[in-house]
């Protein structure tokens, strides 16, 4: 019998604390006053980050799913049998993305696809799976990024554009950091040290979160007319964080722009491919003939799921729900 959510809660909370602690120490610079209002920025993004047409949306037959989606559903205390898989192709990319959604999630299929599609195609290039749950077993979590494997997970109905860009920022951080995170490199720390402030209170958490916040700022400065300087009063002092968001703009270039005619350049690396291996949901699906020839993941001696790479086993980065507005 699978462990219940209550049984898993203690270990999940420990993993959350361990993963956040491993990201580094709290920062010490003062926070802008006023700080950036990410909810207002999400609304400002909407007219300028419009998802391209989804040229194909195919729901997989019940019985099989990407291995990562199965692993995460088990880790979050859900049954893999309740996961839906959508193979989605957009007009700007002939390669599909594989998105997994728990059938009890408050986030609709259309909302999930539109939120992801709204990201610039250069950002989507670095993301492998989107996984949506009704909630996380650690209370008060809005989203969870697995930066090493390029996977993003969301709970409830968190459709805020700023949140999705922030989570993508964690993947950029890992994929541009060489053997570690870019936010730990001298290039980033020099930019940080050259500025007088942090953009938000949450950026004060650690350098990884600070970098991800600046990915929001850099994307905004690229795609919203007038950029950061054009935000209506009370306008945060963008010059006090300019070296940091300019560093991000230079690092990521067109990956965080809406470029007319741009198409995908998916980024399979030693850590990620465009999908994880396809596996059977479980023995019941196998017995019903729903996944003939598809392996059924089993736990290894360390409690991990077989077929899951080391990058996928990292604790990941959890974002608190308290700082994001739940969209309808």
Tab-separated table of C-alpha atoms in Angstrom:
chain	number	residue	atom	x	y	z
A	1	UNK	CA	0.000	0.000	0.000
A	2	UNK	CA	1.311	3.442	-0.903
A	3	UNK	CA	2.045	5.759	2.047
A	4	UNK	CA	-0.556	8.426	2.753
A	5	UNK	CA	0.059	12.142	2.450
A	6	UNK	CA	0.138	12.498	6.222
A	7	UNK	CA	2.789	9.778	6.463
A	8	UNK	CA	4.895	11.502	3.845
A	9	UNK	CA	4.488	15.025	5.217
A	10	UNK	CA	7.374	14.964	7.692
A	11	UNK	CA	9.925	13.785	5.139
A	12	UNK	CA	8.615	16.234	2.556
A	13	UNK	CA	8.936	19.155	4.930
A	14	UNK	CA	12.475	18.064	5.756
A	15	UNK	CA	13.295	17.880	2.056
A	16	UNK	CA	11.890	21.379	1.532
A	17	UNK	CA	14.000	22.816	4.337
A	18	UNK	CA	17.073	20.945	3.185
A	19	UNK	CA	16.693	22.054	-0.425
A	20	UNK	CA	16.204	25.710	0.503
A	21	UNK	CA	19.096	25.598	2.964
A	22	UNK	CA	21.372	24.080	0.354
A	23	UNK	CA	20.743	27.010	-1.969
A	24	UNK	CA	22.825	29.366	0.149
A	25	UNK	CA	22.552	31.994	2.804
A	26	UNK	CA	20.139	34.859	3.099
A	27	UNK	CA	21.343	38.048	1.408
A	28	UNK	CA	22.065	41.308	3.155
A	29	UNK	CA	21.294	44.180	0.769
A	30	UNK	CA	18.309	46.454	1.447
A	31	UNK	CA	15.076	45.811	-0.435
A	32	UNK	CA	13.640	48.375	-2.813
A	33	UNK	CA	10.852	50.499	-1.334
A	34	UNK	CA	8.518	50.144	-3.067
A	35	UNK	CA	9.565	46.705	-4.176
A	36	UNK	CA	8.415	45.217	-7.464
A	37	UNK	CA	4.770	44.136	-7.461
A	38	UNK	CA	4.945	40.789	-9.261
A	39	UNK	CA	1.158	40.443	-9.380
A	40	UNK	CA	0.846	43.750	-11.232
A	41	UNK	CA	3.706	42.725	-13.499
A	42	UNK	CA	1.862	39.487	-14.321
A	43	UNK	CA	-1.106	41.541	-15.522
A	44	UNK	CA	1.165	43.824	-17.558
A	45	UNK	CA	2.728	40.802	-19.257
A	46	UNK	CA	-0.606	39.481	-20.563
A	47	UNK	CA	-1.019	41.585	-23.746
A	48	UNK	CA	2.608	40.985	-24.723
A	49	UNK	CA	3.150	37.332	-23.864
A	50	UNK	CA	0.477	35.625	-25.928
A	51	UNK	CA	0.745	31.898	-26.504
A	52	UNK	CA	1.109	30.771	-30.107
A	53	UNK	CA	-1.566	28.489	-31.449
A	54	UNK	CA	-1.436	24.939	-30.132
A	55	UNK	CA	-1.383	23.040	-33.411
A	56	UNK	CA	-1.891	19.683	-31.724
A	57	UNK	CA	-3.207	18.605	-28.327
A	58	UNK	CA	-3.298	14.851	-27.892
A	59	UNK	CA	-4.320	13.150	-24.667
A	60	UNK	CA	-2.518	9.858	-24.104
A	61	UNK	CA	-4.623	6.778	-23.470
A	62	UNK	CA	-4.825	5.803	-19.807
A	63	UNK	CA	-2.106	3.407	-18.676
A	64	UNK	CA	1.266	4.994	-19.365
A	65	UNK	CA	3.036	8.263	-18.673
A	66	UNK	CA	6.533	9.807	-18.581
A	67	UNK	CA	8.624	8.330	-15.778
A	68	UNK	CA	9.186	11.714	-14.149
A	69	UNK	CA	5.438	12.347	-13.909
A	70	UNK	CA	4.914	8.984	-12.253
A	71	UNK	CA	7.757	9.541	-9.831
A	72	UNK	CA	6.539	12.998	-8.814
A	73	UNK	CA	2.940	11.860	-8.393
A	74	UNK	CA	4.133	9.143	-5.997
A	75	UNK	CA	6.390	11.575	-4.150
A	76	UNK	CA	3.495	13.993	-3.704
A	77	UNK	CA	1.226	11.275	-2.330
A	78	UNK	CA	-1.006	10.865	-5.390
A	79	UNK	CA	-1.859	7.798	-7.436
A	80	UNK	CA	-0.198	7.612	-10.845
A	81	UNK	CA	-3.501	6.214	-12.119
A	82	UNK	CA	-5.040	9.683	-11.687
A	83	UNK	CA	-2.520	11.424	-13.940
A	84	UNK	CA	-3.414	12.593	-17.438
A	85	UNK	CA	-0.753	13.135	-20.115
A	86	UNK	CA	-1.055	15.712	-22.877
A	87	UNK	CA	1.247	15.840	-25.879
A	88	UNK	CA	1.186	19.452	-27.045
A	89	UNK	CA	2.712	21.020	-30.143
A	90	UNK	CA	2.781	24.783	-30.738
A	91	UNK	CA	2.980	26.670	-34.010
A	92	UNK	CA	6.553	27.755	-33.257
A	93	UNK	CA	7.893	24.246	-32.574
A	94	UNK	CA	7.417	20.939	-34.367
A	95	UNK	CA	8.592	18.970	-31.312
A	96	UNK	CA	5.925	18.292	-28.678
A	97	UNK	CA	6.039	18.982	-24.977
A	98	UNK	CA	4.669	16.359	-22.571
A	99	UNK	CA	2.518	17.823	-19.805
A	100	UNK	CA	1.065	15.816	-16.944
A	101	UNK	CA	-2.014	16.860	-14.992
A	102	UNK	CA	-3.678	15.206	-12.019
A	103	UNK	CA	-7.356	14.771	-12.861
A	104	UNK	CA	-8.338	16.531	-9.620
A	105	UNK	CA	-6.338	19.676	-10.322
A	106	UNK	CA	-8.131	23.031	-10.317
A	107	UNK	CA	-5.886	24.150	-13.170
A	108	UNK	CA	-7.643	23.381	-16.434
A	109	UNK	CA	-5.920	21.735	-19.364
A	110	UNK	CA	-6.355	24.937	-21.364
A	111	UNK	CA	-4.978	27.080	-18.551
A	112	UNK	CA	-1.919	24.852	-18.222
A	113	UNK	CA	-1.217	24.896	-21.965
A	114	UNK	CA	-1.785	28.643	-22.327
A	115	UNK	CA	0.401	29.545	-19.328
A	116	UNK	CA	3.264	27.469	-20.667
A	117	UNK	CA	2.796	28.594	-24.259
A	118	UNK	CA	2.875	32.240	-23.183
A	119	UNK	CA	6.536	31.901	-22.236
A	120	UNK	CA	8.948	32.963	-24.993
A	121	UNK	CA	9.903	29.993	-27.119
A	122	UNK	CA	13.537	30.475	-26.074
A	123	UNK	CA	12.423	29.932	-22.474
A	124	UNK	CA	10.288	26.910	-23.335
A	125	UNK	CA	13.327	25.374	-25.040
A	126	UNK	CA	14.844	24.648	-21.632
A	127	UNK	CA	11.740	23.114	-20.034
A	128	UNK	CA	11.008	19.429	-20.340
A	129	UNK	CA	7.830	18.505	-18.422
A	130	UNK	CA	5.054	20.563	-16.857
A	131	UNK	CA	3.324	18.680	-14.028
A	132	UNK	CA	0.169	19.995	-12.335
A	133	UNK	CA	-1.242	18.733	-9.026
A	134	UNK	CA	-4.224	19.770	-6.884
A	135	UNK	CA	-1.699	20.665	-4.180
A	136	UNK	CA	1.660	19.649	-2.742
A	137	UNK	CA	2.067	17.502	0.339
A	138	UNK	CA	4.188	20.244	1.908
A	139	UNK	CA	1.590	22.859	2.930
A	140	UNK	CA	1.696	26.328	1.423
A	141	UNK	CA	3.670	25.512	-1.729
A	142	UNK	CA	2.719	27.099	-5.062
A	143	UNK	CA	5.332	25.610	-7.367
A	144	UNK	CA	8.378	23.375	-7.448
A	145	UNK	CA	11.297	23.539	-9.889
A	146	UNK	CA	13.673	20.694	-10.662
A	147	UNK	CA	16.374	22.836	-12.206
A	148	UNK	CA	18.692	19.936	-13.041
A	149	UNK	CA	16.158	18.019	-15.103
A	150	UNK	CA	14.275	21.000	-16.544
A	151	UNK	CA	10.904	20.145	-14.985
A	152	UNK	CA	8.327	22.501	-13.464
A	153	UNK	CA	5.446	21.574	-11.149
A	154	UNK	CA	2.499	23.709	-10.086
A	155	UNK	CA	-0.258	23.300	-7.527
A	156	UNK	CA	-3.854	24.542	-7.465
A	157	UNK	CA	-4.517	27.177	-10.126
A	158	UNK	CA	-1.282	29.157	-10.060
A	159	UNK	CA	-1.292	30.736	-13.508
A	160	UNK	CA	0.574	33.963	-12.696
A	161	UNK	CA	2.960	34.787	-15.518
A	162	UNK	CA	5.575	36.094	-13.082
A	163	UNK	CA	5.545	32.767	-11.210
A	164	UNK	CA	6.049	30.742	-14.396
A	165	UNK	CA	8.916	33.008	-15.469
A	166	UNK	CA	10.454	32.822	-11.989
A	167	UNK	CA	10.372	29.016	-12.052
A	168	UNK	CA	11.896	29.022	-15.535
A	169	UNK	CA	14.627	31.227	-14.081
A	170	UNK	CA	15.738	28.364	-11.834
A	171	UNK	CA	16.200	26.159	-14.889
A	172	UNK	CA	18.183	28.902	-16.651
A	173	UNK	CA	20.294	29.238	-13.504
A	174	UNK	CA	21.344	25.588	-13.622
A	175	UNK	CA	21.651	25.275	-17.396
A	176	UNK	CA	23.925	28.334	-17.639
A	177	UNK	CA	26.061	27.617	-14.599
A	178	UNK	CA	28.565	25.121	-15.962
A	179	UNK	CA	29.116	22.654	-13.127
A	180	UNK	CA	26.750	24.463	-10.761
A	181	UNK	CA	24.306	27.351	-10.676
A	182	UNK	CA	25.018	30.550	-12.548
A	183	UNK	CA	23.879	32.450	-9.449
A	184	UNK	CA	26.999	31.139	-7.681
A	185	UNK	CA	29.447	32.343	-10.347
A	186	UNK	CA	31.685	35.377	-10.106
A	187	UNK	CA	29.897	36.898	-13.112
A	188	UNK	CA	26.608	36.989	-11.199
A	189	UNK	CA	28.115	37.919	-7.849
A	190	UNK	CA	29.957	40.838	-9.438
A	191	UNK	CA	26.669	42.144	-10.809
A	192	UNK	CA	25.027	41.666	-7.426
A	193	UNK	CA	27.836	43.462	-5.641
A	194	UNK	CA	27.624	46.360	-8.104
A	195	UNK	CA	24.002	47.127	-7.142
A	196	UNK	CA	22.751	48.740	-3.951
A	197	UNK	CA	19.425	46.901	-3.537
A	198	UNK	CA	17.365	43.758	-4.056
A	199	UNK	CA	14.174	43.940	-6.154
A	200	UNK	CA	11.813	42.118	-3.755
A	201	UNK	CA	11.770	40.783	-0.246
A	202	UNK	CA	11.781	37.248	-1.616
A	203	UNK	CA	15.011	37.928	-3.521
A	204	UNK	CA	16.611	38.212	-0.088
A	205	UNK	CA	16.122	34.434	0.438
A	206	UNK	CA	19.334	33.430	-1.368
A	207	UNK	CA	21.147	34.035	-4.637
A	208	UNK	CA	19.158	31.394	-6.536
A	209	UNK	CA	15.877	33.139	-5.696
A	210	UNK	CA	17.441	36.540	-6.349
A	211	UNK	CA	18.540	35.406	-9.811
A	212	UNK	CA	15.074	34.007	-10.590
A	213	UNK	CA	13.457	37.301	-9.532
A	214	UNK	CA	15.758	39.145	-11.920
A	215	UNK	CA	14.716	36.830	-14.763
A	216	UNK	CA	11.206	38.263	-14.258
A	217	UNK	CA	12.590	41.812	-14.342
A	218	UNK	CA	14.758	41.149	-17.389
A	219	UNK	CA	11.879	39.524	-19.299
A	220	UNK	CA	9.596	42.418	-18.396
A	221	UNK	CA	12.183	44.967	-19.548
A	222	UNK	CA	12.405	43.093	-22.857
A	223	UNK	CA	8.752	42.519	-23.711
A	224	UNK	CA	6.602	45.209	-22.046
A	225	UNK	CA	6.733	48.595	-23.825
A	226	UNK	CA	8.525	51.139	-21.659
A	227	UNK	CA	10.238	48.374	-19.713
A	228	UNK	CA	10.965	48.677	-16.033
A	229	UNK	CA	11.401	52.450	-16.268
A	230	UNK	CA	7.829	52.735	-17.542
A	231	UNK	CA	6.097	51.047	-14.593
A	232	UNK	CA	3.486	53.474	-13.218
A	233	UNK	CA	4.008	55.142	-9.864
A	234	UNK	CA	4.924	54.167	-7.279
A	235	UNK	CA	7.821	53.125	-9.509
A	236	UNK	CA	10.588	50.984	-7.989
A	237	UNK	CA	14.073	52.371	-8.523
A	238	UNK	CA	15.212	50.108	-11.345
A	239	UNK	CA	18.642	51.758	-11.403
A	240	UNK	CA	19.368	50.298	-7.952
A	241	UNK	CA	19.149	46.748	-9.395
A	242	UNK	CA	20.186	47.536	-12.965
A	243	UNK	CA	23.480	45.642	-13.000
A	244	UNK	CA	21.714	42.455	-11.972
A	245	UNK	CA	18.850	42.478	-14.462
A	246	UNK	CA	21.160	43.725	-17.227
A	247	UNK	CA	23.442	40.779	-16.493
A	248	UNK	CA	20.456	38.456	-16.962
A	249	UNK	CA	19.448	40.200	-20.197
A	250	UNK	CA	22.965	39.812	-21.590
A	251	UNK	CA	23.222	36.198	-20.431
A	252	UNK	CA	19.888	35.018	-21.853
A	253	UNK	CA	19.450	37.307	-24.869
A	254	UNK	CA	16.570	36.269	-27.112
A	255	UNK	CA	15.659	33.394	-24.797
A	256	UNK	CA	13.633	35.906	-22.789
A	257	UNK	CA	12.285	37.960	-25.692
A	258	UNK	CA	9.255	37.579	-27.913
A	259	UNK	CA	10.965	37.488	-31.321
A	260	UNK	CA	8.730	37.538	-34.399
A	261	UNK	CA	9.192	34.327	-36.365
A	262	UNK	CA	11.323	32.657	-33.691
A	263	UNK	CA	11.132	28.877	-33.538
A	264	UNK	CA	12.248	26.335	-30.975
A	265	UNK	CA	15.733	25.014	-30.409
A	266	UNK	CA	15.069	22.365	-27.786
A	267	UNK	CA	17.959	21.802	-25.413
A	268	UNK	CA	18.547	18.138	-24.633
A	269	UNK	CA	21.683	17.902	-22.480
A	270	UNK	CA	23.298	15.175	-20.373
A	271	UNK	CA	20.817	16.218	-17.671
A	272	UNK	CA	17.620	16.526	-19.692
A	273	UNK	CA	16.014	15.276	-22.872
A	274	UNK	CA	12.724	16.404	-24.332
A	275	UNK	CA	10.978	13.674	-22.333
A	276	UNK	CA	11.715	11.133	-19.632
A	277	UNK	CA	11.231	7.414	-20.414
A	278	UNK	CA	7.641	6.269	-20.886
A	279	UNK	CA	6.520	3.827	-18.188
A	280	UNK	CA	3.421	1.959	-17.040
A	281	UNK	CA	1.208	3.640	-14.436
A	282	UNK	CA	1.286	0.462	-12.381
A	283	UNK	CA	0.398	-3.232	-12.191
A	284	UNK	CA	-3.357	-2.663	-12.634
A	285	UNK	CA	-2.770	-0.878	-15.935
A	286	UNK	CA	-0.357	-3.611	-16.982
A	287	UNK	CA	-2.882	-6.315	-16.102
A	288	UNK	CA	-5.519	-4.561	-18.214
A	289	UNK	CA	-3.199	-4.484	-21.221
A	290	UNK	CA	-2.960	-0.679	-21.196
A	291	UNK	CA	0.845	-0.572	-21.346
A	292	UNK	CA	2.121	-3.742	-22.981
A	293	UNK	CA	5.870	-3.548	-23.479
A	294	UNK	CA	6.197	-0.504	-21.225
A	295	UNK	CA	8.313	-0.930	-18.077
A	296	UNK	CA	6.752	-0.570	-14.636
A	297	UNK	CA	9.072	1.472	-12.419
A	298	UNK	CA	10.142	-0.139	-9.197
A	299	UNK	CA	11.919	1.288	-6.167
A	300	UNK	CA	15.651	0.665	-5.923
A	301	UNK	CA	17.545	0.071	-2.699
A	302	UNK	CA	17.746	3.815	-2.004
A	303	UNK	CA	14.013	4.378	-2.330
A	304	UNK	CA	14.291	6.105	-5.694
A	305	UNK	CA	12.359	5.172	-8.783
A	306	UNK	CA	14.140	3.157	-11.415
A	307	UNK	CA	14.691	5.031	-14.709
A	308	UNK	CA	14.892	8.384	-12.886
A	309	UNK	CA	18.180	10.196	-13.490
A	310	UNK	CA	20.233	11.774	-10.725
A	311	UNK	CA	19.200	15.284	-11.779
A	312	UNK	CA	15.556	14.342	-11.246
A	313	UNK	CA	16.247	13.062	-7.737
A	314	UNK	CA	17.476	16.441	-6.495
A	315	UNK	CA	15.202	17.946	-3.811
A	316	UNK	CA	14.365	20.879	-6.057
A	317	UNK	CA	13.239	24.389	-5.207
A	318	UNK	CA	9.831	25.024	-3.640
A	319	UNK	CA	8.060	28.382	-3.873
A	320	UNK	CA	5.654	29.533	-1.139
A	321	UNK	CA	2.031	30.056	-2.124
A	322	UNK	CA	1.757	33.122	0.105
A	323	UNK	CA	3.510	35.383	-2.383
A	324	UNK	CA	1.456	34.492	-5.461
A	325	UNK	CA	-2.108	35.402	-6.351
A	326	UNK	CA	-4.211	32.433	-7.404
A	327	UNK	CA	-5.720	33.204	-10.783
A	328	UNK	CA	-9.217	32.093	-11.655
